[in-house]
mmCIF file with all atom_site columns, C-alpha atoms in Angstrom:
data_model
loop_
_atom_site.group_PDB
_atom_site.id
_atom_site.type_symbol
_atom_site.label_atom_id
_atom_site.label_alt_id
_atom_site.label_comp_id
_atom_site.label_asym_id
_atom_site.label_entity_id
_atom_site.label_seq_id
_atom_site.pdbx_PDB_ins_code
_atom_site.Cartn_x
_atom_site.Cartn_y
_atom_site.Cartn_z
_atom_site.occupancy
_atom_site.B_iso_or_equiv
_atom_site.pdbx_formal_charge
_atom_site.auth_seq_id
_atom_site.auth_comp_id
_atom_site.auth_asym_id
_atom_site.auth_atom_id
_atom_site.pdbx_PDB_model_num
ATOM 1   C CA . MET A 1 1   ? 107.576 131.623 83.878  1.00 44.00 ? 968  MET A CA 1
ATOM 2   C CA . SER A 1 2   ? 109.438 131.475 80.811  1.00 43.00 ? 969  SER A CA 1
ATOM 3   C CA . ILE A 1 3   ? 107.923 127.705 79.662  1.00 53.00 ? 970  ILE A CA 1
ATOM 4   C CA . GLY A 1 4   ? 103.865 126.811 80.330  1.00 72.00 ? 971  GLY A CA 1
ATOM 5   C CA . ALA A 1 5   ? 104.169 125.701 83.566  1.00 71.00 ? 972  ALA A CA 1
ATOM 6   C CA . LEU A 1 6   ? 103.476 121.704 82.324  1.00 74.00 ? 973  LEU A CA 1
ATOM 7   C CA . ASN A 1 7   ? 105.822 122.087 80.394  1.00 82.00 ? 974  ASN A CA 1
ATOM 8   C CA . SER A 1 8   ? 108.288 122.836 83.213  1.00 84.00 ? 975  SER A CA 1
ATOM 9   C CA . PHE A 1 9   ? 107.143 120.019 85.436  1.00 83.00 ? 976  PHE A CA 1
ATOM 10  C CA . ASN A 1 10  ? 107.718 117.464 82.705  1.00 83.00 ? 977  ASN A CA 1
ATOM 11  C CA . THR A 1 11  ? 111.412 118.848 82.186  1.00 88.00 ? 978  THR A CA 1
ATOM 12  C CA . MET A 1 12  ? 111.793 118.492 86.182  1.00 90.00 ? 979  MET A CA 1
ATOM 13  C CA . MET A 1 13  ? 110.172 114.781 86.442  1.00 84.00 ? 980  MET A CA 1
ATOM 14  C CA . ASN A 1 14  ? 112.150 114.167 83.366  1.00 84.00 ? 981  ASN A CA 1
ATOM 15  C CA . LYS A 1 15  ? 115.504 114.719 84.753  1.00 90.00 ? 982  LYS A CA 1
ATOM 16  C CA . ALA A 1 16  ? 114.399 113.059 88.061  1.00 87.00 ? 983  ALA A CA 1
ATOM 17  C CA . ARG A 1 17  ? 113.068 109.640 86.677  1.00 83.00 ? 984  ARG A CA 1
ATOM 18  C CA . ASN A 1 18  ? 116.617 109.771 85.648  1.00 87.00 ? 985  ASN A CA 1
ATOM 19  C CA . MET A 1 19  ? 118.442 109.540 88.849  1.00 90.00 ? 986  MET A CA 1
ATOM 20  C CA . SER A 1 20  ? 118.244 107.625 91.643  1.00 89.00 ? 987  SER A CA 1
ATOM 21  C CA . MET A 1 21  ? 115.839 107.792 94.808  1.00 86.00 ? 988  MET A CA 1
ATOM 22  C CA . SER A 1 22  ? 119.223 109.245 96.434  1.00 90.00 ? 989  SER A CA 1
ATOM 23  C CA . GLU A 1 23  ? 120.483 111.597 93.757  1.00 92.00 ? 990  GLU A CA 1
ATOM 24  C CA . ALA A 1 24  ? 117.576 113.179 93.527  1.00 90.00 ? 991  ALA A CA 1
ATOM 25  C CA . SER A 1 25  ? 116.166 113.636 97.395  1.00 89.00 ? 992  SER A CA 1
ATOM 26  C CA . GLN A 1 26  ? 119.062 116.134 97.077  1.00 92.00 ? 993  GLN A CA 1
ATOM 27  C CA . ASN A 1 27  ? 118.783 118.162 94.015  1.00 93.00 ? 994  ASN A CA 1
ATOM 28  C CA . THR A 1 28  ? 118.596 121.829 95.276  1.00 91.00 ? 995  THR A CA 1
ATOM 29  C CA . LYS A 1 29  ? 118.996 123.207 92.041  1.00 92.00 ? 996  LYS A CA 1
ATOM 30  C CA . ARG A 1 30  ? 117.041 126.113 90.595  1.00 89.00 ? 997  ARG A CA 1
ATOM 31  C CA . GLU A 1 31  ? 118.257 125.054 87.108  1.00 90.00 ? 998  GLU A CA 1
ATOM 32  C CA . ASP A 1 32  ? 116.325 121.522 87.432  1.00 91.00 ? 999  ASP A CA 1
ATOM 33  C CA . GLY A 1 33  ? 113.301 123.175 89.640  1.00 91.00 ? 1000 GLY A CA 1
ATOM 34  C CA . VAL A 1 34  ? 110.131 125.209 88.518  1.00 90.00 ? 1001 VAL A CA 1
ATOM 35  C CA . ILE A 1 35  ? 110.849 128.730 88.940  1.00 88.00 ? 1002 ILE A CA 1
ATOM 36  C CA . LEU A 1 36  ? 107.353 130.105 90.518  1.00 89.00 ? 1003 LEU A CA 1
ATOM 37  C CA . VAL A 1 37  ? 108.174 133.636 90.153  1.00 90.00 ? 1004 VAL A CA 1
ATOM 38  C CA . THR A 1 38  ? 109.093 136.827 88.602  1.00 89.00 ? 1005 THR A CA 1
ATOM 39  C CA . GLU A 1 39  ? 112.264 138.626 88.610  1.00 90.00 ? 1006 GLU A CA 1
ATOM 40  C CA . GLU A 1 40  ? 109.572 141.697 90.255  1.00 93.00 ? 1007 GLU A CA 1
ATOM 41  C CA . TRP A 1 41  ? 108.637 139.765 92.618  1.00 91.00 ? 1008 TRP A CA 1
ATOM 42  C CA . ARG A 1 42  ? 112.602 138.714 93.345  1.00 89.00 ? 1009 ARG A CA 1
ATOM 43  C CA . ASP A 1 43  ? 112.904 142.361 93.366  1.00 93.00 ? 1010 ASP A CA 1
ATOM 44  C CA . MET A 1 44  ? 110.479 142.831 95.743  1.00 93.00 ? 1011 MET A CA 1
ATOM 45  C CA . ALA A 1 45  ? 110.900 140.415 98.149  1.00 90.00 ? 1012 ALA A CA 1
ATOM 46  C CA . ARG A 1 46  ? 115.056 141.838 98.379  1.00 91.00 ? 1013 ARG A CA 1
ATOM 47  C CA . ASN A 1 47  ? 113.533 145.309 98.681  1.00 94.00 ? 1014 ASN A CA 1
ATOM 48  C CA . GLY A 1 48  ? 111.438 143.765 101.455 1.00 93.00 ? 1015 GLY A CA 1
ATOM 49  C CA . ASP A 1 49  ? 108.490 145.882 99.621  1.00 94.00 ? 1016 ASP A CA 1
ATOM 50  C CA . ALA A 1 50  ? 105.052 145.077 102.009 1.00 94.00 ? 1017 ALA A CA 1
ATOM 51  C CA . LYS A 1 51  ? 102.762 144.169 98.295  1.00 95.00 ? 1018 LYS A CA 1
ATOM 52  C CA . THR A 1 52  ? 105.851 140.628 98.178  1.00 93.00 ? 1019 THR A CA 1
ATOM 53  C CA . GLY A 1 53  ? 102.946 138.282 100.053 1.00 92.00 ? 1020 GLY A CA 1
ATOM 54  C CA . GLU A 1 54  ? 100.402 139.462 97.466  1.00 94.00 ? 1021 GLU A CA 1
ATOM 55  C CA . LYS A 1 55  ? 102.497 139.398 94.180  1.00 95.00 ? 1022 LYS A CA 1
ATOM 56  C CA . TYR A 1 56  ? 103.609 135.680 95.250  1.00 94.00 ? 1023 TYR A CA 1
ATOM 57  C CA . GLN A 1 57  ? 99.835  135.155 95.652  1.00 95.00 ? 1024 GLN A CA 1
ATOM 58  C CA . GLU A 1 58  ? 99.013  136.334 92.206  1.00 94.00 ? 1025 GLU A CA 1
ATOM 59  C CA . LEU A 1 59  ? 102.394 133.768 90.710  1.00 93.00 ? 1026 LEU A CA 1
ATOM 60  C CA . ILE A 1 60  ? 100.618 130.425 92.413  1.00 94.00 ? 1027 ILE A CA 1
ATOM 61  C CA . LYS A 1 61  ? 97.136  131.562 91.539  1.00 95.00 ? 1028 LYS A CA 1
ATOM 62  C CA . GLY A 1 62  ? 98.236  131.725 88.297  1.00 93.00 ? 1029 GLY A CA 1
ATOM 63  C CA . PHE A 1 63  ? 100.567 129.002 87.391  1.00 92.00 ? 1030 PHE A CA 1
ATOM 64  C CA . GLY A 1 64  ? 98.435  126.374 89.239  1.00 94.00 ? 1031 GLY A CA 1
ATOM 65  C CA . GLN A 1 65  ? 95.483  127.756 86.982  1.00 94.00 ? 1032 GLN A CA 1
ATOM 66  C CA . GLU A 1 66  ? 97.664  127.429 84.225  1.00 92.00 ? 1033 GLU A CA 1
ATOM 67  C CA . TYR A 1 67  ? 99.479  123.821 85.557  1.00 92.00 ? 1034 TYR A CA 1
ATOM 68  C CA . THR A 1 68  ? 96.081  122.483 85.972  1.00 95.00 ? 1035 THR A CA 1
ATOM 69  C CA . LYS A 1 69  ? 94.116  123.782 83.019  1.00 94.00 ? 1036 LYS A CA 1
ATOM 70  C CA . GLN A 1 70  ? 97.481  122.111 80.735  1.00 91.00 ? 1037 GLN A CA 1
ATOM 71  C CA . LEU A 1 71  ? 96.504  118.860 83.076  1.00 92.00 ? 1038 LEU A CA 1
ATOM 72  C CA . ASP A 1 72  ? 93.278  118.828 82.087  1.00 95.00 ? 1039 ASP A CA 1
ATOM 73  C CA . GLU A 1 73  ? 93.664  119.133 78.264  1.00 94.00 ? 1040 GLU A CA 1
ATOM 74  C CA . LYS A 1 74  ? 95.969  116.568 78.437  1.00 92.00 ? 1041 LYS A CA 1
ATOM 75  C CA . PHE A 1 75  ? 94.926  113.683 80.431  1.00 93.00 ? 1042 PHE A CA 1
ATOM 76  C CA . GLY A 1 76  ? 91.366  114.965 80.822  1.00 94.00 ? 1043 GLY A CA 1
ATOM 77  C CA . ASN A 1 77  ? 87.495  115.858 79.378  1.00 96.00 ? 1044 ASN A CA 1
ATOM 78  C CA . GLY A 1 78  ? 88.827  120.568 79.307  1.00 95.00 ? 1045 GLY A CA 1
ATOM 79  C CA . ASP A 1 79  ? 86.131  121.100 81.635  1.00 97.00 ? 1046 ASP A CA 1
ATOM 80  C CA . GLY A 1 80  ? 88.932  122.635 84.006  1.00 95.00 ? 1047 GLY A CA 1
ATOM 81  C CA . VAL A 1 81  ? 88.955  119.949 86.468  1.00 97.00 ? 1048 VAL A CA 1
ATOM 82  C CA . LEU A 1 82  ? 90.967  116.780 87.677  1.00 98.00 ? 1049 LEU A CA 1
ATOM 83  C CA . THR A 1 83  ? 88.838  113.044 88.090  1.00 97.00 ? 1050 THR A CA 1
ATOM 84  C CA . PHE A 1 84  ? 91.104  110.702 89.955  1.00 96.00 ? 1051 PHE A CA 1
ATOM 85  C CA . ASP A 1 85  ? 91.223  108.506 87.009  1.00 94.00 ? 1052 ASP A CA 1
ATOM 86  C CA . GLU A 1 86  ? 92.821  112.347 84.925  1.00 96.00 ? 1053 GLU A CA 1
ATOM 87  C CA . TYR A 1 87  ? 95.243  112.226 88.021  1.00 95.00 ? 1054 TYR A CA 1
ATOM 88  C CA . PHE A 1 88  ? 96.180  109.119 88.304  1.00 92.00 ? 1055 PHE A CA 1
ATOM 89  C CA . LYS A 1 89  ? 97.394  109.394 83.882  1.00 91.00 ? 1056 LYS A CA 1
ATOM 90  C CA . SER A 1 90  ? 99.318  112.416 84.951  1.00 90.00 ? 1057 SER A CA 1
ATOM 91  C CA . GLU A 1 91  ? 101.023 110.307 87.143  1.00 87.00 ? 1058 GLU A CA 1
ATOM 92  C CA . VAL A 1 92  ? 101.747 107.745 85.249  1.00 85.00 ? 1059 VAL A CA 1
ATOM 93  C CA . GLY A 1 93  ? 100.053 108.021 82.005  1.00 76.00 ? 1060 GLY A CA 1
ATOM 94  C CA . ASP A 1 94  ? 99.561  104.661 80.318  1.00 73.00 ? 1061 ASP A CA 1
ATOM 95  C CA . ILE A 1 95  ? 100.190 101.860 81.748  1.00 78.00 ? 1062 ILE A CA 1
ATOM 96  C CA . PRO A 1 96  ? 102.046 98.632  79.835  1.00 78.00 ? 1063 PRO A CA 1
ATOM 97  C CA . SER A 1 97  ? 99.272  96.362  79.653  1.00 82.00 ? 1064 SER A CA 1
ATOM 98  C CA . ASP A 1 98  ? 101.922 92.590  80.519  1.00 88.00 ? 1065 ASP A CA 1
ATOM 99  C CA . ALA A 1 99  ? 103.115 95.537  83.796  1.00 84.00 ? 1066 ALA A CA 1
ATOM 100 C CA . PRO A 1 100 ? 102.391 92.610  87.130  1.00 91.00 ? 1067 PRO A CA 1
ATOM 101 C CA . GLN A 1 101 ? 99.141  93.486  88.178  1.00 91.00 ? 1068 GLN A CA 1
ATOM 102 C CA . GLU A 1 102 ? 100.390 94.226  92.092  1.00 92.00 ? 1069 GLU A CA 1
ATOM 103 C CA . GLU A 1 103 ? 102.306 97.463  90.969  1.00 89.00 ? 1070 GLU A CA 1
ATOM 104 C CA . VAL A 1 104 ? 99.254  98.233  89.418  1.00 88.00 ? 1071 VAL A CA 1
ATOM 105 C CA . GLN A 1 105 ? 97.330  98.388  92.020  1.00 92.00 ? 1072 GLN A CA 1
ATOM 106 C CA . GLU A 1 106 ? 99.945  100.433 94.636  1.00 90.00 ? 1073 GLU A CA 1
ATOM 107 C CA . MET A 1 107 ? 100.652 102.610 92.864  1.00 88.00 ? 1074 MET A CA 1
ATOM 108 C CA . GLN A 1 108 ? 97.132  103.105 92.443  1.00 92.00 ? 1075 GLN A CA 1
ATOM 109 C CA . LYS A 1 109 ? 96.369  103.399 96.517  1.00 94.00 ? 1076 LYS A CA 1
ATOM 110 C CA . MET A 1 110 ? 99.613  105.519 96.735  1.00 93.00 ? 1077 MET A CA 1
ATOM 111 C CA . ILE A 1 111 ? 97.938  107.708 94.363  1.00 94.00 ? 1078 ILE A CA 1
ATOM 112 C CA . LYS A 1 112 ? 93.945  107.894 95.264  1.00 96.00 ? 1079 LYS A CA 1
ATOM 113 C CA . ILE A 1 113 ? 95.953  108.844 99.140  1.00 96.00 ? 1080 ILE A CA 1
ATOM 114 C CA . ALA A 1 114 ? 97.411  111.430 97.263  1.00 96.00 ? 1081 ALA A CA 1
ATOM 115 C CA . PHE A 1 115 ? 93.858  112.511 95.096  1.00 97.00 ? 1082 PHE A CA 1
ATOM 116 C CA . ASN A 1 116 ? 92.531  112.343 98.543  1.00 97.00 ? 1083 ASN A CA 1
ATOM 117 C CA . ARG A 1 117 ? 93.982  114.827 100.203 1.00 97.00 ? 1084 ARG A CA 1
ATOM 118 C CA . ILE A 1 118 ? 94.608  117.224 97.916  1.00 97.00 ? 1085 ILE A CA 1
ATOM 119 C CA . ASN A 1 119 ? 91.139  116.945 97.308  1.00 98.00 ? 1086 ASN A CA 1
ATOM 120 C CA . LEU A 1 120 ? 90.265  119.080 100.270 1.00 97.00 ? 1087 LEU A CA 1
ATOM 121 C CA . ASP A 1 121 ? 86.637  120.217 99.339  1.00 95.00 ? 1088 ASP A CA 1
ATOM 122 C CA . GLY A 1 122 ? 85.998  116.228 98.913  1.00 95.00 ? 1089 GLY A CA 1
ATOM 123 C CA . ASN A 1 123 ? 84.173  117.020 95.482  1.00 97.00 ? 1090 ASN A CA 1
ATOM 124 C CA . LYS A 1 124 ? 85.668  114.209 94.187  1.00 96.00 ? 1091 LYS A CA 1
ATOM 125 C CA . HIS A 1 125 ? 87.600  116.447 91.562  1.00 97.00 ? 1092 HIS A CA 1
ATOM 126 C CA . ILE A 1 126 ? 91.202  118.203 92.155  1.00 98.00 ? 1093 ILE A CA 1
ATOM 127 C CA . ASP A 1 127 ? 90.671  122.344 90.534  1.00 98.00 ? 1094 ASP A CA 1
ATOM 128 C CA . ALA A 1 128 ? 92.901  125.095 89.997  1.00 97.00 ? 1095 ALA A CA 1
ATOM 129 C CA . LYS A 1 129 ? 92.803  126.467 93.935  1.00 98.00 ? 1096 LYS A CA 1
ATOM 130 C CA . GLU A 1 130 ? 93.446  122.655 95.380  1.00 98.00 ? 1097 GLU A CA 1
ATOM 131 C CA . MET A 1 131 ? 96.088  122.183 92.965  1.00 96.00 ? 1098 MET A CA 1
ATOM 132 C CA . THR A 1 132 ? 97.296  126.056 93.885  1.00 96.00 ? 1099 THR A CA 1
ATOM 133 C CA . ALA A 1 133 ? 97.483  124.877 98.162  1.00 97.00 ? 1100 ALA A CA 1
ATOM 134 C CA . LEU A 1 134 ? 99.718  121.571 97.033  1.00 96.00 ? 1101 LEU A CA 1
ATOM 135 C CA . LEU A 1 135 ? 101.945 124.278 94.578  1.00 95.00 ? 1102 LEU A CA 1
ATOM 136 C CA . ALA A 1 136 ? 102.464 126.318 96.982  1.00 95.00 ? 1103 ALA A CA 1
ATOM 137 C CA . ALA A 1 137 ? 102.698 123.512 99.909  1.00 94.00 ? 1104 ALA A CA 1
ATOM 138 C CA . MET A 1 138 ? 105.637 122.102 97.544  1.00 93.00 ? 1105 MET A CA 1
ATOM 139 C CA . ASP A 1 139 ? 107.754 125.833 97.760  1.00 92.00 ? 1106 ASP A CA 1
ATOM 140 C CA . TYR A 1 140 ? 108.231 125.305 101.646 1.00 84.00 ? 1107 TYR A CA 1
ATOM 141 C CA . ASP A 1 141 ? 112.153 124.575 102.107 1.00 75.00 ? 1108 ASP A CA 1
ATOM 142 C CA . SER A 1 142 ? 113.220 123.030 104.994 1.00 71.00 ? 1109 SER A CA 1
ATOM 143 C CA . GLU A 1 143 ? 113.165 125.891 107.075 1.00 77.00 ? 1110 GLU A CA 1
ATOM 144 C CA . SER A 1 144 ? 109.981 126.467 106.149 1.00 77.00 ? 1111 SER A CA 1
ATOM 145 C CA . ARG A 1 145 ? 110.729 128.961 103.372 1.00 81.00 ? 1112 ARG A CA 1
ATOM 146 C CA . VAL A 1 146 ? 108.951 130.249 100.060 1.00 87.00 ? 1113 VAL A CA 1
ATOM 147 C CA . ASP A 1 147 ? 111.735 130.775 97.986  1.00 87.00 ? 1114 ASP A CA 1
ATOM 148 C CA . GLY A 1 148 ? 109.815 130.870 94.354  1.00 91.00 ? 1115 GLY A CA 1
ATOM 149 C CA . CYS A 1 149 ? 111.327 127.510 93.186  1.00 91.00 ? 1116 CYS A CA 1
ATOM 150 C CA . ILE A 1 150 ? 110.221 124.213 93.562  1.00 92.00 ? 1117 ILE A CA 1
ATOM 151 C CA . THR A 1 151 ? 113.122 121.926 92.977  1.00 92.00 ? 1118 THR A CA 1
ATOM 152 C CA . ILE A 1 152 ? 113.005 118.396 92.494  1.00 93.00 ? 1119 ILE A CA 1
ATOM 153 C CA . LYS A 1 153 ? 114.834 117.544 96.028  1.00 92.00 ? 1120 LYS A CA 1
ATOM 154 C CA . ASP A 1 154 ? 111.157 119.788 97.220  1.00 90.00 ? 1121 ASP A CA 1
ATOM 155 C CA . PHE A 1 155 ? 109.750 117.613 94.793  1.00 90.00 ? 1122 PHE A CA 1
ATOM 156 C CA . MET A 1 156 ? 109.839 114.148 95.575  1.00 88.00 ? 1123 MET A CA 1
ATOM 157 C CA . SER A 1 157 ? 110.056 114.422 99.807  1.00 88.00 ? 1124 SER A CA 1
ATOM 158 C CA . TRP A 1 158 ? 106.442 115.903 98.597  1.00 88.00 ? 1125 TRP A CA 1
ATOM 159 C CA . SER A 1 159 ? 105.072 113.352 96.532  1.00 87.00 ? 1126 SER A CA 1
ATOM 160 C CA . ILE A 1 160 ? 105.902 110.579 98.925  1.00 89.00 ? 1127 ILE A CA 1
ATOM 161 C CA . LYS A 1 161 ? 104.253 112.988 101.862 1.00 91.00 ? 1128 LYS A CA 1
ATOM 162 C CA . LEU A 1 162 ? 100.922 112.880 99.067  1.00 93.00 ? 1129 LEU A CA 1
ATOM 163 C CA . GLY A 1 163 ? 100.915 109.540 98.728  1.00 91.00 ? 1130 GLY A CA 1
ATOM 164 C CA . GLU A 1 164 ? 101.965 108.178 102.762 1.00 92.00 ? 1131 GLU A CA 1
ATOM 165 C CA . LYS A 1 165 ? 98.936  106.806 104.311 1.00 91.00 ? 1132 LYS A CA 1
ATOM 166 C CA . GLY A 1 166 ? 97.206  108.819 107.619 1.00 92.00 ? 1133 GLY A CA 1
ATOM 167 C CA . LYS A 1 167 ? 97.735  112.312 108.218 1.00 89.00 ? 1134 LYS A CA 1
ATOM 168 C CA . ASN A 1 168 ? 100.919 114.148 108.638 1.00 88.00 ? 1135 ASN A CA 1
ATOM 169 C CA . PHE A 1 169 ? 101.639 117.884 108.640 1.00 90.00 ? 1136 PHE A CA 1
ATOM 170 C CA . LEU A 1 170 ? 101.167 117.704 104.677 1.00 92.00 ? 1137 LEU A CA 1
ATOM 171 C CA . ASP A 1 171 ? 97.554  118.119 105.906 1.00 94.00 ? 1138 ASP A CA 1
ATOM 172 C CA . ASP A 1 172 ? 97.272  121.463 107.334 1.00 94.00 ? 1139 ASP A CA 1
ATOM 173 C CA . LEU A 1 173 ? 99.259  122.876 105.198 1.00 94.00 ? 1140 LEU A CA 1
ATOM 174 C CA . LEU A 1 174 ? 97.507  122.463 102.222 1.00 96.00 ? 1141 LEU A CA 1
ATOM 175 C CA . LYS A 1 175 ? 94.202  122.974 104.947 1.00 96.00 ? 1142 LYS A CA 1
ATOM 176 C CA . TYR A 1 176 ? 96.517  126.388 105.583 1.00 95.00 ? 1143 TYR A CA 1
ATOM 177 C CA . ASN A 1 177 ? 97.724  126.857 102.047 1.00 95.00 ? 1144 ASN A CA 1
ATOM 178 C CA . TYR A 1 178 ? 94.076  127.037 100.125 1.00 97.00 ? 1145 TYR A CA 1
ATOM 179 C CA . LYS A 1 179 ? 92.107  129.464 103.194 1.00 96.00 ? 1146 LYS A CA 1
ATOM 180 C CA . SER A 1 180 ? 95.442  131.995 103.055 1.00 94.00 ? 1147 SER A CA 1
ATOM 181 C CA . PHE A 1 181 ? 94.675  132.131 99.529  1.00 95.00 ? 1148 PHE A CA 1
ATOM 182 C CA . PHE A 1 182 ? 91.558  131.442 98.976  1.00 96.00 ? 1149 PHE A CA 1
ATOM 183 C CA . GLY A 1 183 ? 90.169  132.063 102.709 1.00 92.00 ? 1150 GLY A CA 1
ATOM 184 C CA . ASN A 1 184 ? 87.208  129.484 103.729 1.00 77.00 ? 1151 ASN A CA 1
#
């Protein structure tokens, strides 16, 4: 990646914030998204190299580690994992003191659901492995293919699914990704 994971994600999120929900949900432009793979991986995939999957896992694991570390350094205490409060800050930043309490409570509920969904082992923090499973899930397109890019549309649709109450297919995908990347 040419820029750090957090910078790349922040750039994407800022673009998404400046779009209507309709525009964001249609934006599949790679240049507006986050590129997760290298040109080497693209060449391997084009050539049908059997090691493409291994290389993809290596790249996504590195991205997950970098992204988790950067979020923790910016919003947390630098211990390498995200508590709920650190994750909440990374999602919404500083909430103005005059923000309507009902809105703040609704945001907290949705982010708590997302946090619990990502926190696969239930240990009250999100680590790089769990973040890697999430990032890999966001890389699935509508045809369940991996293309090495999280577009604004991908990010928006997965973010909505993260905050939904009840079980959805993201739960199974996160568990599948975690197991395939890291074993049990």
